[in-house]
Coordinates of C-alpha atoms and ligand atoms in Angstrom, one line a residue:
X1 CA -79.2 -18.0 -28.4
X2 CA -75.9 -16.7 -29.5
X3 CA -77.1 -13.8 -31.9
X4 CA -77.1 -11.8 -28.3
X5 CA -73.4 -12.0 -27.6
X6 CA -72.5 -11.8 -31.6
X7 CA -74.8 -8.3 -31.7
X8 CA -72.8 -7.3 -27.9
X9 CA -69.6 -8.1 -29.7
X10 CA -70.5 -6.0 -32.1
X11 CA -71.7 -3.0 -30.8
X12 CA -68.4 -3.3 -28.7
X13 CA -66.3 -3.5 -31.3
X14 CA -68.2 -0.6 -33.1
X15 CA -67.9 1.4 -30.4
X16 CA -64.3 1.2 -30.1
X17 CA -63.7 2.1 -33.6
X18 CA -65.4 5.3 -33.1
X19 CA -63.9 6.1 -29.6
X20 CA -60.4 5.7 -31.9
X21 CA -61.3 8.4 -34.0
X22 CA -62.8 10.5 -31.8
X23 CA -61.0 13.6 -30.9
X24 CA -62.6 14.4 -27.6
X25 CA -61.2 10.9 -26.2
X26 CA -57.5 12.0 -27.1
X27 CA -55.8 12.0 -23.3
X28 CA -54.4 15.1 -21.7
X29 CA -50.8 14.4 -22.0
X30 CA -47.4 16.4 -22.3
X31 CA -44.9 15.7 -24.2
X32 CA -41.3 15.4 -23.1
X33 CA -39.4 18.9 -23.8
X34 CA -36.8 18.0 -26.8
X35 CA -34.5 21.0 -24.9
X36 CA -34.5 19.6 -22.1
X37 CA -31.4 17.2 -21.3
X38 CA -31.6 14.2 -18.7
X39 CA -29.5 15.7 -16.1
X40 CA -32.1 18.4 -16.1
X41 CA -30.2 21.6 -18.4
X42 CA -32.0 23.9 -20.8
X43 CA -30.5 23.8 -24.5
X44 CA -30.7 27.4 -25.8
X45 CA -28.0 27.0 -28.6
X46 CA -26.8 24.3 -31.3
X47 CA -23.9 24.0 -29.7
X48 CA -25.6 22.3 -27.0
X49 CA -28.1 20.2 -28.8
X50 CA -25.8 18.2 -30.9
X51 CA -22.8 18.2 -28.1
X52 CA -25.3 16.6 -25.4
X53 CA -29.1 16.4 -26.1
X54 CA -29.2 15.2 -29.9
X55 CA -27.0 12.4 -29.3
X56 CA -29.2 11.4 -26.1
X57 CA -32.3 11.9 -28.1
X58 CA -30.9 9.2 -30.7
X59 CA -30.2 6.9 -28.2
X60 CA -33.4 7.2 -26.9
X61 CA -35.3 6.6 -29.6
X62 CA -32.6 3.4 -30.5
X63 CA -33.2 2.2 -26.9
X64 CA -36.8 2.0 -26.9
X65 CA -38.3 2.1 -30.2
X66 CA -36.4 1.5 -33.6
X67 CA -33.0 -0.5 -32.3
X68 CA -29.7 0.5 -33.2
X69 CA -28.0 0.9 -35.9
X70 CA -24.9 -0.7 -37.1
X71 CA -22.2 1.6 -38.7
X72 CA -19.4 -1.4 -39.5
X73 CA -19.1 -3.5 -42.2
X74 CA -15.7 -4.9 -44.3
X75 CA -16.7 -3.6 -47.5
X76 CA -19.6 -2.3 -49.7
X77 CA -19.0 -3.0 -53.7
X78 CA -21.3 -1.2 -56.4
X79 CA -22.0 -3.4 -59.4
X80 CA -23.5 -1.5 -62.4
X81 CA -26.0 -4.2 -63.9
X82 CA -27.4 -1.9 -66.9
X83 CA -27.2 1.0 -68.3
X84 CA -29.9 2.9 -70.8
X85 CA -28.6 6.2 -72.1
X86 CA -31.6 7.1 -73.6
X87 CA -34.4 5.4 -71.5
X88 CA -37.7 7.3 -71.0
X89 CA -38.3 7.8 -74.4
X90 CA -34.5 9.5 -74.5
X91 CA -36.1 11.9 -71.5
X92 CA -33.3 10.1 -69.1
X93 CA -30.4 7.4 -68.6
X94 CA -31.7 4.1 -66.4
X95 CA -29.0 3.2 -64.2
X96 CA -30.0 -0.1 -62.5
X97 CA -26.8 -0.8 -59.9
X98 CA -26.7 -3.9 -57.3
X99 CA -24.9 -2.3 -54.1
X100 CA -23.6 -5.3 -51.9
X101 CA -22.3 -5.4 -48.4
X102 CA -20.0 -7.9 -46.7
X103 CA -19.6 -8.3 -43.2
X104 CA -18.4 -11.2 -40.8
X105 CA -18.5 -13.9 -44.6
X106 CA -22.2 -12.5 -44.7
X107 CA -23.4 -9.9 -47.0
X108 CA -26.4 -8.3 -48.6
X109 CA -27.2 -7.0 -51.6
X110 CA -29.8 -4.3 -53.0
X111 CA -31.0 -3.4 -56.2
X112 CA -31.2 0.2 -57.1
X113 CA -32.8 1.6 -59.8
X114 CA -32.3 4.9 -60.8
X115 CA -33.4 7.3 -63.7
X116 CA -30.9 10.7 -64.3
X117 CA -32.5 12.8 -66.2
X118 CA -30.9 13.8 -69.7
X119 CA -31.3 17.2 -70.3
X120 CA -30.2 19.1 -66.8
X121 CA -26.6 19.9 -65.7
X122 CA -25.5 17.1 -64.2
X123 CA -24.7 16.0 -61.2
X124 CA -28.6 16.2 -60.3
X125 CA -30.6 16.0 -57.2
X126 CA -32.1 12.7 -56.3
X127 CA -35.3 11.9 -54.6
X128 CA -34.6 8.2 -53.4
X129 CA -38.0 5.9 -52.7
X130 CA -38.1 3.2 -49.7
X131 CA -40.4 0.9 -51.9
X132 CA -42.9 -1.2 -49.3
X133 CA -45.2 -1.9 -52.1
X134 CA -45.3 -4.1 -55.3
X135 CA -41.8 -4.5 -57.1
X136 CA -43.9 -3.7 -60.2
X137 CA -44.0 -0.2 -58.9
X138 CA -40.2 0.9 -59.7
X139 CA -40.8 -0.5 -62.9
X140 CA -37.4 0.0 -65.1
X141 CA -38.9 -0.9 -68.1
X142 CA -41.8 1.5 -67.5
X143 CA -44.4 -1.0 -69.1
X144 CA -46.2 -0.1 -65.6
X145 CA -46.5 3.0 -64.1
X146 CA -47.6 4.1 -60.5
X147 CA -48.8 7.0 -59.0
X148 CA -46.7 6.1 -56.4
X149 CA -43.7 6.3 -58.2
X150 CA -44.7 8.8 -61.0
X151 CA -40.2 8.7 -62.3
X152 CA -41.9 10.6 -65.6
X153 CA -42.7 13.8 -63.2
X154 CA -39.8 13.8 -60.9
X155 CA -37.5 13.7 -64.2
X156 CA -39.5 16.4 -66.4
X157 CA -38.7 18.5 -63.0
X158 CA -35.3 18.1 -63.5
X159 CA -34.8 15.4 -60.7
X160 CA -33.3 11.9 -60.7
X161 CA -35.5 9.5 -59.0
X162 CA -34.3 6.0 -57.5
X163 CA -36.1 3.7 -55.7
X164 CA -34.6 0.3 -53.1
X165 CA -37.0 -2.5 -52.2
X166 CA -37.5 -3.1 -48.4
X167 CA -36.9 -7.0 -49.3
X168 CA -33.4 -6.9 -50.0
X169 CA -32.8 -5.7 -46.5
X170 CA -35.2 -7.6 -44.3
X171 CA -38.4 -9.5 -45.6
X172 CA -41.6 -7.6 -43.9
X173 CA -42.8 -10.6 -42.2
X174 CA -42.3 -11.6 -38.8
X175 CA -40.9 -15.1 -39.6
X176 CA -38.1 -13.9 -41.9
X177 CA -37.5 -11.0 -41.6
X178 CA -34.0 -11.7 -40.5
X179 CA -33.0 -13.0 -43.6
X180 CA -31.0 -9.8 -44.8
X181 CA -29.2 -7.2 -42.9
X182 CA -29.9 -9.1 -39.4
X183 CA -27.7 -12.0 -40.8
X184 CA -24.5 -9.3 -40.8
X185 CA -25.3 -8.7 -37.4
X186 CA -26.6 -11.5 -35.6
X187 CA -26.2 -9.8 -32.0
X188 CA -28.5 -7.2 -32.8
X189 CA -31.5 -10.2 -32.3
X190 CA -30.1 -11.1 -29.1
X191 CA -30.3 -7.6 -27.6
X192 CA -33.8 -6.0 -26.5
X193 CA -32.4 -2.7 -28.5
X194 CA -31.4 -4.4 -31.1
X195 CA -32.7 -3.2 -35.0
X196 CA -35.2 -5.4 -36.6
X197 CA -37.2 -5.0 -40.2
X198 CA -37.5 -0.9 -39.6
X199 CA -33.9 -0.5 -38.7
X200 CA -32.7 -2.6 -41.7
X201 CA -34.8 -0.3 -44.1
X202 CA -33.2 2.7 -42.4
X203 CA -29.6 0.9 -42.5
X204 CA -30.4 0.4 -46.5
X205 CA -31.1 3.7 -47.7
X206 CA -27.7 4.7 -45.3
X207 CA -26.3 2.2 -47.9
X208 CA -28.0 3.6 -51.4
X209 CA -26.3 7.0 -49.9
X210 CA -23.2 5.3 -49.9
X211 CA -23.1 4.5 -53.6
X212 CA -24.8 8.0 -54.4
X213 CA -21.2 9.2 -53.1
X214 CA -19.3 7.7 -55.3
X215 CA -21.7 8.4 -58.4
X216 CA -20.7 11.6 -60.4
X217 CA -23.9 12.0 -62.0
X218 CA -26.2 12.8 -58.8
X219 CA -25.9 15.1 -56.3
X220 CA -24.8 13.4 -52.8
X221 CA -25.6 16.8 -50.9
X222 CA -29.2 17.0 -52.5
X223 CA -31.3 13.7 -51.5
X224 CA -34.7 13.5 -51.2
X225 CA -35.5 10.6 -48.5
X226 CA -39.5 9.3 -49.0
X227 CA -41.2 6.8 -47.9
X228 CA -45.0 6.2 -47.3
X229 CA -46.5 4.5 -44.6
X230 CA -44.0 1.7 -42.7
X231 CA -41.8 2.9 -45.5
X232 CA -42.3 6.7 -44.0
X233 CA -41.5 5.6 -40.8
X234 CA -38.3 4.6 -42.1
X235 CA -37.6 7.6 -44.2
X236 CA -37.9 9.5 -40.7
X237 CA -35.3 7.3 -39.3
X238 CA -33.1 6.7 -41.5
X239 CA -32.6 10.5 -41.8
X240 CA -32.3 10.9 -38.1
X241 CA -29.8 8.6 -37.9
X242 CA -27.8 9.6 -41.2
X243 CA -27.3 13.0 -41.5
X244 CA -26.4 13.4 -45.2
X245 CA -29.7 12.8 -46.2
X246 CA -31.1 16.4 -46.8
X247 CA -35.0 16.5 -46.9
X248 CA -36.9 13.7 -45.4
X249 CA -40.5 13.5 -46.3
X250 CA -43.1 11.3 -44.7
X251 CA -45.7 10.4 -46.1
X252 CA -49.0 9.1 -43.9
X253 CA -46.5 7.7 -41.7
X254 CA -48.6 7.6 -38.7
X255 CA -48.0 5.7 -35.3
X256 CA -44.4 5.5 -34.8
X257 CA -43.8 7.8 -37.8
X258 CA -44.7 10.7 -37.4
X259 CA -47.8 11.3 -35.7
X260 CA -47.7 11.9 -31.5
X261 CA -48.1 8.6 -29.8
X262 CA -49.5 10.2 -26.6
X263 CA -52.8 11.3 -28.4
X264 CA -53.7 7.3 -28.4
X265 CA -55.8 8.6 -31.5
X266 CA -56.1 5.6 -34.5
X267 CA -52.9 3.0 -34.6
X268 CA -52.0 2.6 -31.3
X269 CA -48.6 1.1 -29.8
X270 CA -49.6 -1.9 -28.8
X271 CA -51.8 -2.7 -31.8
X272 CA -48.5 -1.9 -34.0
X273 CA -46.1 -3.9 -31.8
X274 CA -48.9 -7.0 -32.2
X275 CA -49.5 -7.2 -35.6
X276 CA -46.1 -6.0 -36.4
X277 CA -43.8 -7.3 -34.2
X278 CA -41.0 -7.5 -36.5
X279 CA -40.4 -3.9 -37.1
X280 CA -39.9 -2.2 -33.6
X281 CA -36.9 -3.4 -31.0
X282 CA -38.1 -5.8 -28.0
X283 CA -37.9 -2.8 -25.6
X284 CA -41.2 -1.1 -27.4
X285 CA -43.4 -3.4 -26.2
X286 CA -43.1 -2.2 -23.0
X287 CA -44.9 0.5 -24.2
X288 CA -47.9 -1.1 -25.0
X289 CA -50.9 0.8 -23.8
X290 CA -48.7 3.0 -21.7
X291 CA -47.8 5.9 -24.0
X292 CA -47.1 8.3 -21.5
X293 CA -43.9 6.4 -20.1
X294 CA -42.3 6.7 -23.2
X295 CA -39.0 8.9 -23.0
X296 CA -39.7 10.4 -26.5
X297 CA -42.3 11.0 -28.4
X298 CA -42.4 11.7 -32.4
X299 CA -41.8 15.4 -32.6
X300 CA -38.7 14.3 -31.4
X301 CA -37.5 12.1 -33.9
X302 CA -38.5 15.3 -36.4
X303 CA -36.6 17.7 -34.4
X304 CA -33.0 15.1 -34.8
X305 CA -33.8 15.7 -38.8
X306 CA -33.5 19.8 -37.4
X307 CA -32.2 21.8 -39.5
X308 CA -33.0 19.8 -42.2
X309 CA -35.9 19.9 -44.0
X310 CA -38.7 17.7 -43.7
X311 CA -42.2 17.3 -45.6
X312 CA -45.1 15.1 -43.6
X313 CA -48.1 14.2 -45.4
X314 CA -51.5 13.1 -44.2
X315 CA -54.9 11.8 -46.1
X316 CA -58.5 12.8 -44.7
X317 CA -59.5 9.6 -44.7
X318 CA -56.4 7.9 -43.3
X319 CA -57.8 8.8 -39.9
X320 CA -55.6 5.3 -38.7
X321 CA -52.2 7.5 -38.9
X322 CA -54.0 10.2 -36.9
X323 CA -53.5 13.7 -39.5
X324 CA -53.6 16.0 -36.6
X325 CA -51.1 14.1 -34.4
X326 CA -48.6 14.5 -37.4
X327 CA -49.5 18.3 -37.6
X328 CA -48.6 18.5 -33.9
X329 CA -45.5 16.8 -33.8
X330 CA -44.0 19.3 -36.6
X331 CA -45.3 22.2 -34.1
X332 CA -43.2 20.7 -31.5
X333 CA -40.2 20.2 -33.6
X334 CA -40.3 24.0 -34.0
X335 CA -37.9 25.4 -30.7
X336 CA -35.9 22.8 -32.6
X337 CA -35.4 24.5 -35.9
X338 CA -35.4 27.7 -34.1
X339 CA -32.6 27.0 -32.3
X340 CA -30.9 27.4 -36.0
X341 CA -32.5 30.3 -36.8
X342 CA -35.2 28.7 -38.9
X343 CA -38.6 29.7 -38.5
X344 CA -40.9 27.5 -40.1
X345 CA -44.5 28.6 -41.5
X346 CA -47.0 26.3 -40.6
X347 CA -50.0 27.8 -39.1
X348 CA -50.7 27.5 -35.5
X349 CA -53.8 24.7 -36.6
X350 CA -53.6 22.3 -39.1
X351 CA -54.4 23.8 -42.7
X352 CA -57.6 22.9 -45.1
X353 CA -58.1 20.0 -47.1
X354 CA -55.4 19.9 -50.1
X355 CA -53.8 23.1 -48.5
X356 CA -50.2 22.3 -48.7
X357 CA -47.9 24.3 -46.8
X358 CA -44.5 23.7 -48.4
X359 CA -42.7 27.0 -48.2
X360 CA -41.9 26.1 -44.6
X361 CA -39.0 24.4 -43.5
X362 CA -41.1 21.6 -41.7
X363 CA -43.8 21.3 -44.6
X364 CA -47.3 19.8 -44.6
X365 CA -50.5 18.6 -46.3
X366 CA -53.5 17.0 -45.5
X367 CA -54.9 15.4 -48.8
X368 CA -58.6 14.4 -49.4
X369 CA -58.5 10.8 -50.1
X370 CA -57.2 7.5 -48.8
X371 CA -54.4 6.0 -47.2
X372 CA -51.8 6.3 -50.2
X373 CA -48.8 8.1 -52.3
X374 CA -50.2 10.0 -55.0
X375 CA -49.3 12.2 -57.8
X376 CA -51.4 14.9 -55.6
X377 CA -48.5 14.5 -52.3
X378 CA -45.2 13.6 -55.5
X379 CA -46.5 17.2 -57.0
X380 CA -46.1 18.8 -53.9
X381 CA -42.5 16.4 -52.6
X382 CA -41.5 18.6 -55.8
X383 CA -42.3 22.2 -55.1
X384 CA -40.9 21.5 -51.6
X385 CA -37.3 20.3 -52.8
X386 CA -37.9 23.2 -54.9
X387 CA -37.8 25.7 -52.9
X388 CA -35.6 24.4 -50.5
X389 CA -33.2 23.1 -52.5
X390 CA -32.7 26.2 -54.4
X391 CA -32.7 28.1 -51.2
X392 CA -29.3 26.5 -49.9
Ligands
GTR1 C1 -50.9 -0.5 -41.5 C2 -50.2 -0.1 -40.2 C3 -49.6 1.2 -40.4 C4 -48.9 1.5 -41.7 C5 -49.5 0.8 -42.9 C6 -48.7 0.7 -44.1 O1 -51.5 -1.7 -41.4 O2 -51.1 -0.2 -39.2 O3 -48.8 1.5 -39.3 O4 -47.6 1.1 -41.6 O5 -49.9 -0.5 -42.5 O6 -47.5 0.5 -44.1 O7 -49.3 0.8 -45.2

């Protein structure tokens, strides 16, 4: 009979769904102190952190999870491909620009798409989108419109909103993914720190802040960085590593985004590094199923965005990128911040359902719902830049 082994298999597997969600299985752990160097000293000042622990926090997190990432290239050219004064129903000027970079007779190029809006003193703030969905989504024409990308709302607010496609820099797939940014630097594939798909996001929007530079009508010193899901883990990083971006928000980034890895709770390392294997450096996998030798954990990666601020979003029924383990790594950010003088508000336990804490410098909300960017988490990406941006 084999209905015996199927029904074991089953209850098996049953069981080890619910053991993934189930708070009283999370390990005892302790995360690594983020003021605390390798040689052993105690940071108590700014000076200190970015002198000597920052930098060896980014290097941690290059070495082990995300890869490096590449500063050099020959040259970067910005190729205006259309312009619409009066897109939007004249709410807003489209601005669709192809940004190319060369390096070593290779290059790359990615298509921005970018709404200013028409009525504000310009130059504008900008939130900028890491777009791992449907093209369809960015839609220039606006014949389709997303939730996920609601440009209508960010520009009544009196925001410019762009948006890059993961595809231009590396294709999420584990066979070709190289085709892109990896073909500029071909060494990075040989080396087990070396940058794959995630890095090559992060190493585009680095890129898309480049041209933002050298465009007079947004604001260079007031971007917006999101990204949901894989494309929120990228937000995170690419604002680690590039320190004009100044907000990041993250939203239901989860496992190696923002949520603790040591609480083993939903997505797992070694279930990421297996059916992704394409995003994270070679050294990662060494991780697999052993969470607590890692020499960072996610609270870290918040505290390199310190003192910028940053916005993490969860969904109730996104259990898979573990709400609470995001809530806890902004607490542990927090001696970060401090270290600046910045106290941020959250409350010492994760707030209600739909309870969005966003006057805080590291900002939060836990959204009933699914796995997803909605106009719910845009409506509140808003109020944060908001109040933040105005504070500065
Ligand atoms: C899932 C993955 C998550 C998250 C998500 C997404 O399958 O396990 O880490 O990245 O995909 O990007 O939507």
């Amino acid at each position: 009979m084999k209905i015996i082994p199927f029904i074991l298999a089953l209850l098996c597997c049953i069981t080890a769904q619910a053991q993934q969600y189930d708070e009283s299985k999370v390990p005892a752990y302790t995360l690594p102190d983020p003021l605390l160097t390798l040689s052993g000293q105690r940071v108590k000042n700014v000076r200190t952190w970015e002198k000597v622990r920052r930098p060896e926090v980014l290097r941690l997190f290059e070495d082990n999870i995300y890869g490096q990432m590449p500063h050099d290239f020959d040259s970067i050219r910005f190729t205006t491909l259309r312009e619409e004064p009066r897109a939007m129903e004249g709410k807003a000027l489209l601005k669709e620009t192809r940004i190319s970079v060369y390096r070593a007779g290779q290059s790359v190029s990615i298509h921005l798409t970018l709404f200013i809006p028409n009525n504000v003193p310009r130059p504008v703030p900008v939130f900028l989108l890491i777009n791992n969905r449907g093209k369809n989504i960015t839609d220039p024409d606006r014949k389709e419109k997303s939730p996920f990308w609601p440009a209508e709302v960010v520009i009544d607010s009196g925001y410019a909103i762009a948006a890059f496609h993961v595809s231009d820099l590396a294709p999420d797939n584990k066979d070709t993914f190289v085709n892109g940014v990896l073909q500029l630097y071909p060494g990075q594939l040989q080396a087990a720190n070396g940058m794959k798909a995630i890095g090559a996001w992060a190493w585009g929007a680095a890129r898309v802040m480049d041209y933002f530079e050298k465009e007079p009508l947004v604001n260079a010193s007031k971007v917006a960085l999101t990204g949901h899901s894989r494309g929120g883990k990228t937000s995170l990083w690419a604002a680690a590593q590039d320190q004009r971006f100044a907000i990041c928000i993250t939203n239901c980034s989860g496992n190696s985004g923002a949520a603790l890895a040591r609480r083993q709770f939903g997505e797992r390392v070694s279930r990421i590094n297996t059916t992704f294997p394409h995003w994270f450096n070679d050294n990662y996998k060494k991780y697999n199923d052993r969470e607590n030798d890692l020499p960072v954990d996610q609270h870290m990666l918040i505290a390199l965005i310190a003192p910028r601020p940053v916005y993490a979003t969860n969904a109730t029924k996104d259990l898979w990128a573990d709400p609470t383990g995001t809530f806890l790594a902004l607490k542990n950010a927090e001696k970060v911040y401090a270290l600046y003088g910045l106290k941020s508000n959250l409350p010492s336990t994760p707030p209600a359902t739909n309870a969005a804490v966003a006057t805080s410098i590291l900002g939060y909300h836990n959204r009933e719902g699914e796995h997803d960017m909605t106009l719910f988490d845009w409506t509140h990406f808003i109020q944060f830049a908001n109040i933040h941006f105005r504070k500065r």
